[in-house]
């Protein structure tokens, strides 16, 4: 007799949102959340740059992100639970030829935003014309203007997780922090009690989770274990379809950075937009609390797909890679100091860079968040919940309908995203 109806593994944003929607939609179900760390948001959720945007070219990404953003706004503004949400905007700095590209046109047709002129960009303190020799050597384009996404900004993932965690407690979900799942144990659906089961010809199911504090049983299991998913699925012969890649963040602080971060583009009081440079995918995330910029990039060729147990930020990667590019456009960081740095991983869906949410046996897997799992977290949780309930469609917070199969493997229907950061 199973101990629970559902066990969700992983207390990052995906697992917490999934457990929350499963329990909300099925109050009679016994739901348990298992996490190897002592509390929530200790995996990649807590290492995130935590920007949010609805500026995607793929319809699926737009639905997942815009609905989650509305839900987070609802939590902060209507339920009064502070999520540190600040709609400071995302400013994509672009070469002049890219300002009216099909990607920008597509995004502008449904997301709130506007084109910003080169002189407005320049007046906000950004250098649009990198020095000629440097520009030639480092392939740095001149900035011809920008696209400012207005339904975009920054959020605090710890606080979103804290919201879900407190709701789970109120709803009676059992939270097992400090519990590591070592493996999923495969068994025949009808046991013969014969050594060596399950045999080739027997139907199979996941019978239990083997953890550091014993065996846990449920009817269904949900894996929201991000880059750790492959370790749990591969021994069963199930493909996670994802690969890990290291990602690093460097916090740059200093007087000039402080002045820039604490103002909007037009100089009024507020927060400078999240900046995306036109070169190397480098971005600067404003951090109003410490009045610093978090500087990062999703580097591609040369950065291996591999998992590091304790990923460390690489000073040379910043000093020789990101800084020389970033300071050409943002001179304010020339005299800044690195006051903190950390690293984590993206769990990449290497094809279309959107979540994979699929069912295999009695396990539902939600992974492949590809660097945008915070901003799509609530919607992903709703899709997981629909699959647990055996439904074909999930409804997002904004009442958009998602055919759950479209985020799966066999009947997947997700466009390749063109605006990847
Ligand atoms: C540097 C960086 C910058 C990013 N920037 C952004 C951004 O700006 N915006 C955005 O939306 N996203 C961003 N992301 C991506 C985002 O952080 C992830 O997509 C998201 O956090 C994934 O959430 P998750 O819950 O799926 O995974 P995680 O938060 O990693 O949670 C998985 C959990 O599973 C637990 N777990 C794993 N294995 C086991 C086991 N065997 N037993 C028990 N527990 C287990 C882990 O301890 C962990 O807590 C960024 C990520 C990084 C690294």
XYZ file of C-alpha atoms and ligand atoms in Angstrom:
474
model
C 0.000 0.000 0.000
C 1.697 3.253 -1.109
C 2.526 5.797 1.568
C 1.522 8.803 -0.533
C -0.453 9.534 -3.652
C 2.346 11.698 -5.039
C 5.947 12.341 -4.077
C 7.628 15.363 -5.683
C 11.433 15.374 -5.608
C 13.224 18.755 -5.596
C 12.446 21.958 -3.715
C 13.552 24.424 -6.346
C 10.957 26.571 -8.044
C 9.753 23.742 -10.317
C 9.174 21.227 -7.533
C 7.559 23.725 -5.176
C 5.216 25.106 -7.853
C 4.357 21.545 -8.929
C 3.565 20.357 -5.386
C 1.510 23.531 -4.824
C -0.671 23.051 -7.916
C -1.021 19.294 -7.418
C -2.308 19.801 -3.878
C -4.493 22.787 -4.754
C -6.154 20.849 -7.577
C -6.436 17.642 -5.537
C -6.947 18.578 -1.872
C -7.667 14.949 -0.958
C -4.389 13.667 -2.322
C -1.571 12.925 0.059
C 1.411 14.850 -1.334
C 4.984 14.753 -0.088
C 7.923 16.924 -1.195
C 11.429 15.495 -0.814
C 14.599 17.611 -0.996
C 18.194 16.598 -0.306
C 19.205 20.005 1.080
C 18.074 21.395 4.445
C 15.717 23.921 2.880
C 14.316 25.192 -0.432
C 16.141 27.052 -3.247
C 19.552 25.532 -2.585
C 20.004 24.238 -6.144
C 20.041 26.383 -9.276
C 17.006 28.383 -8.177
C 19.131 30.069 -5.498
C 21.997 30.719 -7.934
C 19.898 32.356 -10.588
C 20.179 35.886 -11.959
C 16.423 35.900 -11.370
C 15.402 38.107 -14.200
C 11.943 37.718 -15.712
C 10.741 38.595 -19.191
C 7.877 37.754 -21.486
C 9.896 38.743 -24.564
C 10.195 35.410 -26.351
C 9.633 34.580 -30.009
C 8.194 31.131 -29.312
C 4.494 31.115 -28.459
C 5.013 28.418 -25.817
C 7.738 30.430 -24.076
C 5.520 33.496 -24.201
C 2.588 31.654 -22.600
C 4.716 29.989 -19.915
C 6.514 33.205 -18.946
C 3.760 35.807 -19.269
C 1.345 33.703 -17.189
C 3.921 33.002 -14.479
C 4.803 36.709 -14.328
C 1.118 37.574 -13.843
C 0.853 34.987 -11.082
C 3.906 36.385 -9.277
C 2.453 39.902 -9.596
C -0.797 38.591 -8.124
C 1.093 37.051 -5.184
C 2.986 40.273 -4.534
C 0.286 42.861 -5.231
C -2.963 41.073 -4.328
C -1.900 38.513 -1.716
C 0.613 40.942 -0.182
C 3.521 38.462 -0.175
C 6.651 40.385 -1.162
C 8.581 38.609 -3.924
C 11.084 41.419 -4.486
C 9.521 41.890 -7.896
C 10.644 45.034 -9.702
C 9.424 45.624 -13.262
C 12.527 47.587 -14.214
C 12.430 46.269 -17.790
C 14.869 44.406 -20.036
C 16.885 46.578 -22.419
C 18.187 44.627 -25.408
C 20.975 46.759 -26.905
C 21.027 46.151 -30.652
C 22.963 46.993 -33.778
C 20.909 49.287 -35.989
C 20.211 46.513 -38.535
C 18.609 44.358 -35.818
C 16.132 46.893 -34.474
C 13.466 45.850 -36.936
C 14.435 42.180 -37.205
C 11.604 39.602 -37.475
C 12.380 38.467 -33.910
C 11.918 41.949 -32.434
C 8.802 42.523 -34.556
C 7.300 39.255 -33.334
C 8.025 40.090 -29.705
C 6.611 43.604 -30.090
C 3.388 42.239 -31.545
C 2.364 40.751 -28.185
C 4.686 41.923 -25.373
C 4.648 45.392 -23.885
C 7.742 47.277 -25.026
C 9.234 49.981 -27.219
C 12.197 50.813 -29.413
C 14.646 53.174 -27.730
C 16.813 55.464 -29.858
C 20.627 55.412 -29.839
C 20.659 58.902 -28.307
C 18.349 57.808 -25.450
C 20.662 54.846 -24.872
C 23.696 57.172 -24.906
C 22.000 59.667 -22.560
C 21.370 56.910 -20.017
C 25.126 56.490 -19.601
C 25.777 53.633 -22.038
C 28.537 54.013 -24.627
C 27.077 53.128 -28.017
C 30.373 53.416 -29.952
C 33.148 51.174 -28.649
C 36.658 52.408 -29.375
C 37.544 51.592 -33.030
C 40.621 49.371 -32.541
C 39.062 47.481 -29.646
C 35.803 47.084 -31.554
C 37.655 45.631 -34.542
C 39.738 43.263 -32.470
C 36.869 42.024 -30.317
C 34.021 42.105 -32.858
C 32.049 44.699 -30.919
C 29.226 46.258 -32.913
C 28.055 49.835 -32.557
C 24.726 50.146 -30.757
C 21.998 51.528 -32.997
C 19.306 51.594 -30.297
C 17.497 49.205 -28.059
C 14.332 47.273 -27.437
C 12.939 47.868 -23.963
C 10.704 45.039 -22.776
C 8.400 46.555 -20.185
C 6.734 43.453 -18.731
C 10.175 42.334 -17.606
C 12.363 42.834 -14.561
C 13.861 41.165 -11.542
C 12.535 39.003 -8.734
C 13.865 37.126 -5.688
C 13.589 33.366 -6.144
C 14.113 32.688 -2.418
C 10.969 34.680 -1.743
C 8.904 32.886 -4.416
C 10.056 29.583 -2.911
C 9.224 30.846 0.558
C 5.686 31.683 -0.668
C 5.139 28.180 -2.093
C 6.738 26.514 0.944
C 4.435 28.356 3.360
C 1.361 27.517 1.243
C 2.377 23.843 1.105
C 2.614 23.753 4.893
C -0.854 25.318 5.222
C -2.321 22.782 2.782
C -0.830 19.846 4.688
C 1.855 18.750 2.214
C 4.541 16.744 3.990
C 7.932 18.421 3.527
C 10.956 16.186 3.869
C 14.029 18.393 3.681
C 17.428 16.760 4.140
C 16.219 13.624 2.332
C 18.268 12.514 -0.636
C 16.827 10.150 -3.210
C 19.579 7.704 -4.133
C 17.612 5.753 -6.717
C 14.186 4.856 -8.059
C 13.423 1.203 -7.762
C 11.876 -0.570 -10.703
C 9.443 -3.428 -10.074
C 6.898 -5.476 -12.013
C 3.330 -4.179 -11.856
C 2.278 -7.725 -10.874
C 4.988 -9.365 -8.828
C 5.655 -13.110 -8.901
C 8.037 -12.758 -5.964
C 10.734 -14.392 -8.042
C 14.401 -13.321 -7.743
C 15.590 -11.122 -10.636
C 12.278 -9.380 -11.266
C 11.286 -7.385 -13.269
C 11.913 -9.602 -16.286
C 11.906 -8.385 -19.885
C 8.316 -9.527 -20.427
C 6.822 -7.995 -17.292
C 5.073 -4.599 -17.234
C 7.072 -2.268 -15.052
C 6.476 0.504 -12.567
C 8.458 2.556 -10.072
C 7.779 0.909 -6.783
C 9.654 3.144 -4.371
C 12.335 5.767 -3.830
C 15.456 4.645 -2.023
C 16.545 7.555 0.171
C 19.144 8.272 2.851
C 16.356 7.831 5.400
C 14.745 4.712 4.016
C 12.236 3.723 1.406
C 9.425 6.073 0.316
C 6.401 4.900 -1.656
C 3.769 6.620 -3.749
C 1.415 5.968 -6.642
C 3.167 8.626 -8.723
C 6.529 10.324 -8.544
C 7.461 13.749 -9.892
C 11.112 14.550 -10.582
C 11.903 18.272 -10.521
C 15.577 17.643 -10.035
C 17.037 19.860 -12.755
C 20.647 18.881 -13.637
C 20.487 15.917 -11.249
C 17.631 14.283 -13.183
C 19.888 12.242 -15.480
C 21.537 10.533 -12.473
C 18.128 9.307 -11.328
C 16.649 8.396 -14.724
C 19.627 6.950 -16.626
C 19.959 3.798 -14.456
C 16.324 2.996 -15.359
C 16.972 3.387 -19.080
C 14.947 6.615 -19.255
C 16.439 9.559 -21.170
C 16.268 12.988 -19.495
C 17.007 14.658 -22.855
C 19.023 17.375 -21.104
C 22.648 18.356 -20.630
C 24.186 20.523 -17.877
C 26.351 23.594 -18.538
C 28.088 25.768 -15.968
C 26.922 29.362 -15.562
C 28.628 32.059 -13.497
C 27.679 35.410 -11.988
C 30.013 38.218 -10.888
C 28.744 41.049 -8.716
C 30.360 44.350 -9.742
C 30.122 47.195 -7.217
C 31.436 50.742 -7.043
C 30.354 54.363 -6.907
C 29.612 54.739 -10.636
C 27.778 51.420 -10.789
C 25.766 52.455 -7.745
C 24.678 55.698 -9.441
C 23.677 53.860 -12.589
C 21.774 50.985 -10.933
C 19.692 53.304 -8.743
C 18.137 55.254 -11.618
C 15.850 54.476 -14.501
C 17.060 55.164 -18.026
C 15.620 58.681 -17.974
C 17.432 59.514 -14.716
C 14.315 59.330 -12.514
C 14.364 57.393 -9.242
C 14.037 53.620 -9.674
C 16.072 50.729 -11.022
C 18.067 50.644 -14.249
C 16.800 48.010 -16.718
C 18.307 44.543 -16.964
C 20.816 45.087 -19.805
C 21.636 42.703 -22.620
C 24.743 43.751 -24.565
C 24.931 43.281 -28.343
C 28.007 41.068 -28.015
C 28.642 37.595 -26.526
C 25.218 37.467 -24.852
C 26.641 39.318 -21.853
C 24.003 40.682 -19.513
C 24.065 43.011 -16.506
C 21.352 42.410 -13.952
C 20.720 45.353 -11.638
C 20.685 44.462 -7.956
C 19.032 47.382 -6.162
C 19.704 46.095 -2.622
C 23.497 46.119 -2.986
C 23.383 48.771 -5.767
C 25.525 46.538 -7.942
C 25.329 44.799 -11.305
C 25.380 41.020 -11.563
C 27.309 40.296 -14.752
C 26.955 37.020 -16.600
C 26.659 35.306 -19.957
C 25.483 31.975 -21.341
C 28.730 31.134 -23.152
C 28.380 28.484 -25.796
C 31.277 27.013 -27.848
C 34.240 26.242 -25.606
C 32.130 25.768 -22.479
C 31.683 22.030 -22.001
C 28.409 20.327 -21.338
C 29.423 18.880 -18.000
C 28.378 18.836 -14.383
C 30.609 20.062 -11.557
C 29.837 18.923 -8.030
C 30.861 22.278 -6.547
C 30.932 24.744 -9.453
C 33.201 27.741 -8.910
C 33.242 31.082 -10.735
C 36.392 31.544 -12.823
C 38.198 34.893 -12.319
C 39.878 34.694 -15.728
C 36.566 34.122 -17.414
C 35.434 37.459 -16.003
C 38.679 39.431 -16.296
C 39.726 38.248 -19.749
C 36.323 37.419 -21.209
C 33.353 39.411 -19.957
C 34.968 42.547 -18.466
C 36.815 43.754 -21.614
C 33.570 43.547 -23.611
C 31.244 44.920 -20.933
C 33.395 47.945 -20.056
C 33.423 49.132 -23.661
C 29.660 49.629 -23.470
C 29.258 50.270 -19.749
C 32.254 52.429 -18.765
C 30.863 52.604 -15.191
C 32.184 49.103 -14.506
C 35.809 50.010 -15.397
C 36.536 51.046 -11.826
C 34.187 48.567 -10.177
C 35.215 45.777 -7.831
C 33.972 42.202 -7.766
C 32.290 41.920 -4.377
C 30.792 38.464 -4.803
C 30.580 35.664 -7.361
C 29.006 32.252 -7.665
C 28.218 29.541 -10.199
C 25.532 27.013 -10.996
C 24.286 25.147 -14.035
C 21.625 25.428 -16.694
C 19.819 22.162 -17.438
C 19.696 22.548 -21.198
C 17.115 21.259 -23.544
C 19.624 21.465 -26.369
C 16.980 21.631 -29.126
C 14.384 24.326 -28.400
C 15.559 25.629 -24.990
C 12.204 25.121 -23.296
C 11.138 22.801 -20.439
C 10.612 19.111 -21.055
C 7.633 17.883 -19.056
C 6.831 14.250 -19.744
C 5.587 11.047 -18.167
C 7.345 7.703 -18.309
C 5.911 4.783 -16.312
C 4.488 6.389 -13.172
C 7.126 9.151 -13.106
C 6.511 12.696 -14.308
C 9.673 14.589 -15.178
C 10.003 18.385 -15.367
C 13.463 19.507 -16.419
C 15.333 21.232 -19.269
C 14.528 24.712 -17.958
C 17.445 26.050 -20.035
C 18.082 29.211 -18.030
C 14.522 30.459 -17.720
C 13.001 28.246 -15.043
C 12.196 31.027 -12.577
C 10.172 33.133 -14.990
C 8.217 30.070 -16.209
C 8.077 28.215 -12.888
C 4.437 28.684 -11.961
C 3.143 27.622 -15.378
C 5.440 24.587 -15.382
C 3.942 23.560 -12.031
C 0.441 23.758 -13.514
C 1.434 21.529 -16.441
C 2.904 18.956 -14.040
C -0.273 19.040 -11.970
C -2.448 18.467 -15.059
C -0.382 15.397 -15.997
C -0.654 14.031 -12.453
C -4.447 14.408 -12.708
C -4.483 12.636 -16.078
C -5.628 15.754 -17.928
C -4.701 16.536 -21.528
C -4.586 20.296 -21.026
C -3.388 22.686 -18.341
C -4.766 26.148 -17.698
C -2.279 28.885 -16.796
C -2.950 31.724 -14.359
C -4.027 33.896 -17.293
C -6.368 31.152 -18.559
C -4.199 30.185 -21.524
C -4.613 26.527 -22.396
C -1.536 24.338 -22.900
C -1.788 20.882 -24.465
C 0.488 19.076 -22.073
C 1.778 16.723 -24.789
C 3.302 19.709 -26.553
C 5.900 20.036 -23.780
C 6.605 16.304 -23.802
C 8.850 14.238 -26.041
C 6.738 12.268 -28.522
C 4.215 14.945 -29.530
C 6.350 17.944 -28.731
C 5.319 21.177 -30.408
C 7.574 24.030 -29.370
C 9.161 26.505 -31.768
C 12.902 27.069 -31.546
C 13.430 30.213 -29.481
C 15.190 33.038 -31.334
C 15.659 35.447 -28.427
C 17.939 33.349 -26.227
C 20.067 35.091 -23.605
C 23.768 31.593 -13.171
C 22.327 31.335 -13.482
C 21.529 32.386 -13.911
C 20.165 32.157 -14.183
N 19.367 33.213 -14.526
C 18.024 33.030 -14.675
C 17.163 34.136 -14.882
O 17.579 35.274 -14.955
N 15.828 33.884 -14.982
C 15.300 32.614 -14.910
O 14.081 32.444 -15.043
N 16.115 31.547 -14.716
C 17.451 31.726 -14.587
N 18.273 30.659 -14.356
C 17.718 29.315 -14.447
C 16.961 28.949 -13.216
O 17.736 29.200 -12.079
C 16.583 27.483 -13.318
O 15.920 27.270 -14.561
C 15.646 27.077 -12.205
O 16.146 27.471 -10.964
C 15.421 25.582 -12.224
O 14.606 25.279 -11.116
P 14.380 23.788 -10.695
O 13.477 23.808 -9.536
O 13.984 23.015 -11.903
O 15.838 23.270 -10.303
P 16.690 23.520 -8.962
O 16.448 24.844 -8.387
O 18.109 23.176 -9.282
O 16.061 22.477 -7.981
C 16.294 21.092 -8.063
C 16.294 20.595 -6.649
O 16.345 19.177 -6.649
C 17.135 18.784 -5.543
N 17.607 17.418 -5.810
C 18.388 17.031 -6.847
N 18.638 15.710 -6.780
C 18.003 15.262 -5.677
C 17.920 13.984 -5.081
N 18.539 12.928 -5.598
N 17.187 13.859 -3.939
C 16.556 14.942 -3.397
N 16.639 16.185 -3.926
C 17.337 16.337 -5.052
C 18.242 19.801 -5.530
O 18.905 19.854 -4.283
C 17.502 21.073 -5.864
O 17.063 21.759 -4.723
C 19.623 30.857 -14.056
C 20.436 29.799 -13.616
C 21.774 30.033 -13.328
C 22.629 28.892 -12.853
